[in-house]
Coordinates of C-alpha atoms in Angstrom, one line a residue:
M159 CA -40.7 4.7 -1.8
E160 CA -37.0 3.7 -1.3
Q161 CA -34.6 6.3 -0.9
Q162 CA -31.6 6.0 -2.9
S163 CA -28.6 6.9 -0.7
K164 CA -26.5 10.1 -2.3
D165 CA -23.0 8.7 -0.4
P166 CA -20.7 7.3 -3.4
L167 CA -19.4 5.0 -1.3
H168 CA -22.6 3.8 -0.3
G169 CA -22.8 0.0 -0.3
K170 CA -19.1 -0.2 -2.1
R171 CA -16.6 -2.5 0.4
L172 CA -13.5 -1.3 1.1
D173 CA -11.5 -4.5 -0.1
A174 CA -13.5 -3.9 -3.2
I175 CA -12.3 0.1 -3.5
L176 CA -8.2 -1.3 -2.9
E177 CA -8.6 -4.1 -5.9
E178 CA -10.2 -1.2 -8.3
L179 CA -7.3 1.0 -7.1
V180 CA -4.3 -1.3 -7.0
E181 CA -5.4 -2.6 -10.1
Y182 CA -6.4 1.2 -12.1
Y183 CA -2.9 1.9 -10.7
N184 CA -1.0 -1.5 -12.0
G185 CA -0.2 -2.2 -8.7
F186 CA 0.9 -1.2 -5.0
E187 CA 4.0 -0.1 -6.8
K188 CA 2.3 3.3 -8.5
L189 CA -0.6 3.5 -6.2
C190 CA 1.8 3.7 -2.6
E191 CA 2.6 7.1 -5.1
Q192 CA -0.3 8.7 -4.9
I193 CA -0.7 8.0 -1.2
N194 CA 2.4 6.9 0.9
I195 CA 1.3 4.9 3.5
R196 CA 4.0 2.1 4.9
C197 CA 0.7 -0.8 4.2
F198 CA 1.3 0.3 0.5
T199 CA 4.9 0.4 0.5
D200 CA 6.6 -2.5 2.4
N201 CA 5.5 -5.8 1.3
P202 CA 2.2 -4.5 0.2
S203 CA -0.7 -7.3 0.4
I204 CA -4.6 -6.8 -0.1
N205 CA -5.2 -8.3 3.8
S206 CA -2.1 -6.5 5.5
S207 CA -3.2 -3.2 3.9
L208 CA -7.1 -4.3 4.6
K209 CA -6.5 -5.3 8.4
F210 CA -4.9 -1.5 8.5
L211 CA -6.7 0.5 6.6
R212 CA -9.6 -0.5 9.0
K213 CA -8.2 0.3 12.3
T214 CA -6.7 4.1 11.0
D215 CA -9.0 6.3 9.9
W216 CA -7.2 8.9 8.4
A217 CA -5.7 6.4 5.7
R218 CA -9.1 5.0 5.1
A219 CA -10.4 8.3 4.4
K220 CA -7.8 9.1 1.9
V221 CA -7.9 5.6 0.3
E222 CA -11.5 6.4 0.0
S223 CA -10.6 9.8 -0.6
L224 CA -8.3 8.9 -3.9
Y225 CA -11.3 6.2 -5.0
L226 CA -13.5 8.5 -5.7
F227 CA -10.7 10.8 -7.0
V228 CA -10.4 7.7 -9.9
Q229 CA -13.9 7.5 -10.8
R230 CA -14.8 11.1 -11.3
E231 CA -11.2 10.7 -13.7
K232 CA -13.1 7.8 -15.4
K233 CA -16.4 9.2 -16.1
R234 CA -14.6 12.2 -17.7
S235 CA -12.5 9.7 -20.1
E236 CA -15.5 8.0 -21.3
R237 CA -17.0 11.6 -22.3
K238 CA -14.1 12.0 -23.6
K239 CA -14.7 9.0 -26.1
D240 CA -18.2 9.3 -26.2
R241 CA -17.5 12.8 -28.6

């Protein structure tokens, strides 16, 4: 019997996380208001941001933390709709 990982980031690729955050915040302009790092403020793109995030652990941790927060918020809003 296989065990499921309890890590909510298990199986999630960094590029998918970043693309989902950019979509959720309607672009890098709003995303950089949440996480103020240069790769989101100065000529941002998915590819340049991925390069930076893959090399910089503290920035990646912030992005992953924001992603988890967004996922919780989406679940909360879905529960409110169902009521």
